[in-house]
């Protein structure tokens, strides 16, 4: 296919450089990542440096392109083949944005005094991690911490699964899980660890008014859960009640139940300025 004037191909240097961000090492070196698809790109505009789009996609979502231009983001038309090389999905939707890293140190997140925090310890599946991030945002959490040995929050699948929520709250990358727990507790948060064999029942804690305080929830990998040491370091080891015959809930479902239970318990005392969100 011949190059068209003003349309980038897979050989255009800016496209080649952006394609390198599919690798974590390059992302970390440049502190840039890719957000793919209209929902993620729409939310990513304030953090974006460039928007790549096919003719068809830019015509289909003119409001996204206009918002990007208004924010000073460079909008570049690319061929279908170039766009496919930037995407890591089988059926890309025609838009990919290059975005700046937006994670913050844990101390900065805690300085906003969030009432609800999520800690992901040793979570390996990017789809699960992104879904929990999205759920945390929906439940009103102020921060999500990806501890050491957890999936990269800027992994393409994690970014897509978050459906734009990555750009709505504080994200913290790294940190020894035990040290994170101590820092959370020092900031005044009550720390709850999910544990299938936990002594504390989620419904009972809600009924007793325990969950109305600022809370940090610890979630471990779906395959192995939290380590015994990290679970023991929490203030409570909480099991989600199973009322039917299912053996357990998967990570994303368990997180949703716990976070919405906390959100409901905190609702009477939470003001709009207490959520710890970035403005």
CSV table of C-alpha atoms in Angstrom, one decimal:
chain,number,residue,atom,x,y,z
A,1,UNK,CA,0.0,0.0,0.0
A,2,UNK,CA,1.4,3.4,-0.9
A,3,UNK,CA,1.8,6.1,1.8
A,4,UNK,CA,-0.8,8.8,1.7
A,5,UNK,CA,0.3,12.4,2.5
A,6,UNK,CA,-0.6,13.3,6.1
A,7,UNK,CA,-1.5,9.7,7.1
A,8,UNK,CA,1.0,7.7,9.2
A,9,UNK,CA,1.9,4.2,8.4
A,10,UNK,CA,3.4,1.4,10.5
A,11,UNK,CA,6.8,2.7,9.3
A,12,UNK,CA,6.3,6.3,10.5
A,13,UNK,CA,8.9,7.0,13.3
A,14,UNK,CA,6.3,8.3,15.8
A,15,UNK,CA,4.2,5.1,15.3
A,16,UNK,CA,7.3,2.9,15.6
A,17,UNK,CA,8.2,4.7,18.9
A,18,UNK,CA,4.7,4.4,20.2
A,19,UNK,CA,4.5,0.7,19.3
A,20,UNK,CA,7.5,0.1,21.6
A,21,UNK,CA,5.3,1.1,24.6
A,22,UNK,CA,3.7,-2.3,24.3
A,23,UNK,CA,6.8,-3.5,26.2
A,24,UNK,CA,6.9,-2.8,29.9
A,25,UNK,CA,10.6,-1.9,29.9
A,26,UNK,CA,10.0,0.8,27.3
A,27,UNK,CA,7.0,2.1,29.2
A,28,UNK,CA,9.0,2.4,32.4
A,29,UNK,CA,11.9,4.1,30.6
A,30,UNK,CA,9.7,6.7,29.0
A,31,UNK,CA,6.9,6.8,31.6
A,32,UNK,CA,4.4,6.6,28.8
A,33,UNK,CA,1.8,4.0,28.0
A,34,UNK,CA,-1.0,3.2,25.5
A,35,UNK,CA,-4.7,3.5,26.1
A,36,UNK,CA,-6.8,1.8,23.5
A,37,UNK,CA,-10.5,2.2,22.5
A,38,UNK,CA,-12.9,5.0,22.7
A,39,UNK,CA,-13.8,4.7,26.4
A,40,UNK,CA,-10.3,4.6,27.6
A,41,UNK,CA,-9.1,7.3,25.2
A,42,UNK,CA,-12.0,9.6,26.2
A,43,UNK,CA,-11.0,9.4,29.8
A,44,UNK,CA,-7.3,9.6,29.0
A,45,UNK,CA,-7.3,13.0,27.2
A,46,UNK,CA,-6.0,15.0,30.2
A,47,UNK,CA,-3.0,12.6,30.4
A,48,UNK,CA,-2.5,12.1,26.7
A,49,UNK,CA,0.4,13.4,24.6
A,50,UNK,CA,-0.8,12.0,21.2
A,51,UNK,CA,-3.9,10.4,19.8
A,52,UNK,CA,-3.6,8.0,16.9
A,53,UNK,CA,-6.8,7.2,15.0
A,54,UNK,CA,-8.0,5.8,11.7
A,55,UNK,CA,-10.1,8.0,9.4
A,56,UNK,CA,-13.1,6.0,10.2
A,57,UNK,CA,-12.7,6.1,14.0
A,58,UNK,CA,-11.9,9.8,14.1
A,59,UNK,CA,-15.1,10.4,12.0
A,60,UNK,CA,-17.1,8.2,14.4
A,61,UNK,CA,-15.9,9.8,17.6
A,62,UNK,CA,-15.4,13.5,16.6
A,63,UNK,CA,-16.0,14.6,20.2
A,64,UNK,CA,-12.9,12.7,21.4
A,65,UNK,CA,-10.7,14.1,18.7
A,66,UNK,CA,-12.0,17.6,19.4
A,67,UNK,CA,-11.5,17.3,23.1
A,68,UNK,CA,-7.9,16.1,22.4
A,69,UNK,CA,-7.1,19.0,20.2
A,70,UNK,CA,-8.7,21.5,22.7
A,71,UNK,CA,-6.3,20.0,25.3
A,72,UNK,CA,-3.3,20.5,23.1
A,73,UNK,CA,-3.0,16.8,22.2
A,74,UNK,CA,-1.5,16.0,18.8
A,75,UNK,CA,-4.1,14.1,16.7
A,76,UNK,CA,-2.5,11.9,14.0
A,77,UNK,CA,-4.3,9.9,11.3
A,78,UNK,CA,-3.0,6.4,10.8
A,79,UNK,CA,-3.7,3.5,8.5
A,80,UNK,CA,-5.6,0.5,9.7
A,81,UNK,CA,-2.3,-1.5,9.6
A,82,UNK,CA,-0.5,1.1,11.7
A,83,UNK,CA,-3.4,1.1,14.2
A,84,UNK,CA,-3.4,-2.7,14.5
A,85,UNK,CA,0.3,-2.6,15.3
A,86,UNK,CA,-0.4,-0.2,18.2
A,87,UNK,CA,-3.3,-2.3,19.6
A,88,UNK,CA,-3.0,-5.5,21.5
A,89,UNK,CA,-6.5,-6.7,20.8
A,90,UNK,CA,-7.8,-8.8,17.9
A,91,UNK,CA,-10.4,-6.2,16.9
A,92,UNK,CA,-9.1,-2.8,17.7
A,93,UNK,CA,-11.6,0.1,17.7
A,94,UNK,CA,-9.5,2.6,15.8
A,95,UNK,CA,-8.2,4.9,18.6
A,96,UNK,CA,-5.0,4.6,20.6
A,97,UNK,CA,-3.6,7.4,22.9
A,98,UNK,CA,-0.1,7.8,24.2
A,99,UNK,CA,-0.4,8.8,27.8
A,100,UNK,CA,1.8,10.0,30.6
A,101,UNK,CA,2.1,7.8,33.7
A,102,UNK,CA,-0.2,9.1,36.4
A,103,UNK,CA,0.7,7.0,39.4
A,104,UNK,CA,1.5,8.8,42.7
A,105,UNK,CA,3.5,7.8,45.9
A,106,UNK,CA,1.5,6.2,48.6
A,107,UNK,CA,2.2,9.2,50.9
A,108,UNK,CA,0.6,11.6,48.4
A,109,UNK,CA,-2.5,9.4,48.1
A,110,UNK,CA,-2.9,9.1,51.8
A,111,UNK,CA,-2.4,12.9,52.2
A,112,UNK,CA,-5.9,13.2,50.6
A,113,UNK,CA,-7.3,11.3,53.5
A,114,UNK,CA,-9.2,8.6,51.5
A,115,UNK,CA,-11.9,6.7,53.3
A,116,UNK,CA,-11.6,3.7,51.1
A,117,UNK,CA,-8.4,2.2,49.7
A,118,UNK,CA,-7.7,-1.0,47.8
A,119,UNK,CA,-4.5,-2.9,48.0
A,120,UNK,CA,-3.7,-5.6,45.4
A,121,UNK,CA,-1.0,-7.9,46.6
A,122,UNK,CA,0.6,-10.3,44.1
A,123,UNK,CA,-2.2,-10.0,41.6
A,124,UNK,CA,-1.0,-11.5,38.3
A,125,UNK,CA,-4.0,-11.3,36.0
A,126,UNK,CA,-4.3,-7.9,34.3
A,127,UNK,CA,-8.0,-8.4,33.5
A,128,UNK,CA,-8.8,-9.0,37.1
A,129,UNK,CA,-6.7,-6.1,38.3
A,130,UNK,CA,-8.3,-3.7,35.8
A,131,UNK,CA,-11.8,-4.9,36.8
A,132,UNK,CA,-11.0,-4.4,40.5
A,133,UNK,CA,-9.7,-0.9,39.7
A,134,UNK,CA,-12.9,-0.1,37.9
A,135,UNK,CA,-15.0,-1.5,40.8
A,136,UNK,CA,-13.0,0.6,43.3
A,137,UNK,CA,-13.7,3.7,41.3
A,138,UNK,CA,-17.4,2.9,41.2
A,139,UNK,CA,-17.5,2.3,44.9
A,140,UNK,CA,-15.9,5.6,45.6
A,141,UNK,CA,-12.4,4.5,46.7
A,142,UNK,CA,-9.8,7.1,46.7
A,143,UNK,CA,-6.7,5.0,45.9
A,144,UNK,CA,-5.7,1.6,44.6
A,145,UNK,CA,-2.2,0.2,45.5
A,146,UNK,CA,-0.5,-2.3,43.2
A,147,UNK,CA,2.2,-3.7,45.5
A,148,UNK,CA,5.5,-5.3,44.4
A,149,UNK,CA,5.1,-8.5,42.3
A,150,UNK,CA,1.6,-7.4,41.1
A,151,UNK,CA,0.7,-6.9,37.4
A,152,UNK,CA,1.7,-3.6,35.8
A,153,UNK,CA,-1.2,-1.3,36.0
A,154,UNK,CA,-0.2,0.1,32.6
A,155,UNK,CA,-0.5,-3.3,30.9
A,156,UNK,CA,-2.8,-2.9,28.0
A,157,UNK,CA,-5.4,-5.4,29.2
A,158,UNK,CA,-5.4,-3.8,32.7
A,159,UNK,CA,-5.9,-0.4,31.1
A,160,UNK,CA,-8.8,-1.6,29.0
A,161,UNK,CA,-10.4,-3.6,31.9
A,162,UNK,CA,-10.4,-0.4,34.0
A,163,UNK,CA,-12.6,1.2,31.4
A,164,UNK,CA,-11.1,4.6,32.1
A,165,UNK,CA,-11.1,4.3,35.9
A,166,UNK,CA,-7.3,4.4,35.9
A,167,UNK,CA,-7.6,8.1,35.2
A,168,UNK,CA,-10.2,8.8,38.0
A,169,UNK,CA,-8.4,7.9,41.2
A,170,UNK,CA,-4.9,7.7,42.8
A,171,UNK,CA,-2.9,4.7,41.6
A,172,UNK,CA,0.2,3.7,43.6
A,173,UNK,CA,2.7,1.3,42.0
A,174,UNK,CA,5.1,-0.8,44.1
A,175,UNK,CA,5.9,-1.2,47.7
A,176,UNK,CA,6.4,-4.2,50.0
A,177,UNK,CA,2.9,-5.3,51.0
A,178,UNK,CA,3.7,-5.5,54.7
A,179,UNK,CA,5.2,-2.0,54.7
A,180,UNK,CA,2.1,-0.7,52.8
A,181,UNK,CA,-0.1,-2.1,55.5
A,182,UNK,CA,1.9,-0.3,58.2
A,183,UNK,CA,1.7,3.0,56.3
A,184,UNK,CA,-2.0,2.6,55.8
A,185,UNK,CA,-2.5,1.9,59.5
A,186,UNK,CA,-0.3,4.9,60.5
A,187,UNK,CA,-2.6,7.1,58.3
A,188,UNK,CA,-5.6,6.0,60.4
A,189,UNK,CA,-7.1,3.3,58.1
A,190,UNK,CA,-8.5,0.1,59.5
A,191,UNK,CA,-7.0,-2.7,57.4
A,192,UNK,CA,-9.2,-5.7,56.4
A,193,UNK,CA,-7.8,-8.8,54.6
A,194,UNK,CA,-10.1,-11.1,52.6
A,195,UNK,CA,-9.6,-14.7,53.7
A,196,UNK,CA,-11.7,-17.7,52.9
A,197,UNK,CA,-10.9,-19.0,56.4
A,198,UNK,CA,-11.2,-15.6,58.1
A,199,UNK,CA,-12.8,-15.4,61.5
A,200,UNK,CA,-14.7,-12.2,60.7
A,201,UNK,CA,-17.9,-12.4,58.6
A,202,UNK,CA,-18.5,-9.5,56.3
A,203,UNK,CA,-22.2,-9.2,57.0
A,204,UNK,CA,-21.6,-9.3,60.7
A,205,UNK,CA,-19.0,-6.5,60.5
A,206,UNK,CA,-21.5,-4.4,58.5
A,207,UNK,CA,-24.3,-5.1,61.0
A,208,UNK,CA,-22.0,-4.1,63.9
A,209,UNK,CA,-21.0,-0.8,62.3
A,210,UNK,CA,-17.4,-1.7,62.0
A,211,UNK,CA,-17.1,-0.8,58.4
A,212,UNK,CA,-18.2,2.8,58.7
A,213,UNK,CA,-14.6,3.8,59.5
A,214,UNK,CA,-11.9,4.6,56.9
A,215,UNK,CA,-10.9,1.2,55.6
A,216,UNK,CA,-8.2,-0.4,53.4
A,217,UNK,CA,-9.1,-3.7,51.8
A,218,UNK,CA,-6.3,-6.2,51.0
A,219,UNK,CA,-6.9,-8.6,48.1
A,220,UNK,CA,-4.6,-11.4,47.1
A,221,UNK,CA,-4.2,-13.5,43.9
A,222,UNK,CA,-7.2,-15.5,42.8
A,223,UNK,CA,-5.1,-18.7,42.8
A,224,UNK,CA,-3.3,-18.3,46.1
A,225,UNK,CA,-5.0,-15.5,48.1
A,226,UNK,CA,-3.0,-13.5,50.6
A,227,UNK,CA,0.0,-14.9,52.3
A,228,UNK,CA,-0.4,-16.0,55.9
A,229,UNK,CA,1.9,-13.3,57.0
A,230,UNK,CA,0.1,-10.5,55.2
A,231,UNK,CA,-3.3,-11.7,56.3
A,232,UNK,CA,-2.1,-11.9,59.9
A,233,UNK,CA,-0.8,-8.3,59.6
A,234,UNK,CA,-4.3,-7.0,59.0
A,235,UNK,CA,-6.7,-5.8,61.7
A,236,UNK,CA,-9.3,-8.3,60.6
A,237,UNK,CA,-9.4,-11.4,58.3
A,238,UNK,CA,-12.8,-11.2,56.6
A,239,UNK,CA,-14.7,-13.9,54.8
A,240,UNK,CA,-17.4,-13.1,52.3
A,241,UNK,CA,-20.5,-15.2,53.2
A,242,UNK,CA,-21.5,-17.9,50.7
A,243,UNK,CA,-25.3,-18.4,50.9
A,244,UNK,CA,-25.5,-21.0,48.1
A,245,UNK,CA,-23.4,-24.0,47.1
A,246,UNK,CA,-20.6,-22.1,45.3
A,247,UNK,CA,-17.2,-22.9,46.6
A,248,UNK,CA,-16.1,-19.3,46.5
A,249,UNK,CA,-16.2,-16.0,44.6
A,250,UNK,CA,-13.6,-15.0,42.1
A,251,UNK,CA,-11.4,-12.0,42.9
A,252,UNK,CA,-13.4,-9.3,41.1
A,253,UNK,CA,-16.7,-10.5,42.5
A,254,UNK,CA,-15.4,-10.7,46.1
A,255,UNK,CA,-13.8,-7.2,45.7
A,256,UNK,CA,-17.1,-5.8,44.5
A,257,UNK,CA,-19.0,-7.2,47.5
A,258,UNK,CA,-16.5,-6.0,50.0
A,259,UNK,CA,-16.1,-2.5,48.5
A,260,UNK,CA,-19.8,-1.9,48.1
A,261,UNK,CA,-20.4,-3.1,51.6
A,262,UNK,CA,-17.9,-0.6,52.9
A,263,UNK,CA,-19.3,2.2,50.7
A,264,UNK,CA,-22.8,1.6,52.0
A,265,UNK,CA,-21.5,1.6,55.6
A,266,UNK,CA,-19.6,4.8,55.1
A,267,UNK,CA,-22.3,6.6,53.1
A,268,UNK,CA,-23.9,8.6,56.0
A,269,UNK,CA,-20.5,10.1,57.0
A,270,UNK,CA,-19.0,10.6,53.5
A,271,UNK,CA,-19.1,14.1,52.1
A,272,UNK,CA,-18.2,14.9,48.5
A,273,UNK,CA,-14.8,16.3,49.7
A,274,UNK,CA,-13.9,13.2,51.7
A,275,UNK,CA,-13.6,10.7,48.9
A,276,UNK,CA,-9.9,11.4,48.4
A,277,UNK,CA,-10.3,11.6,44.6
A,278,UNK,CA,-8.0,13.7,42.4
A,279,UNK,CA,-9.5,16.9,41.2
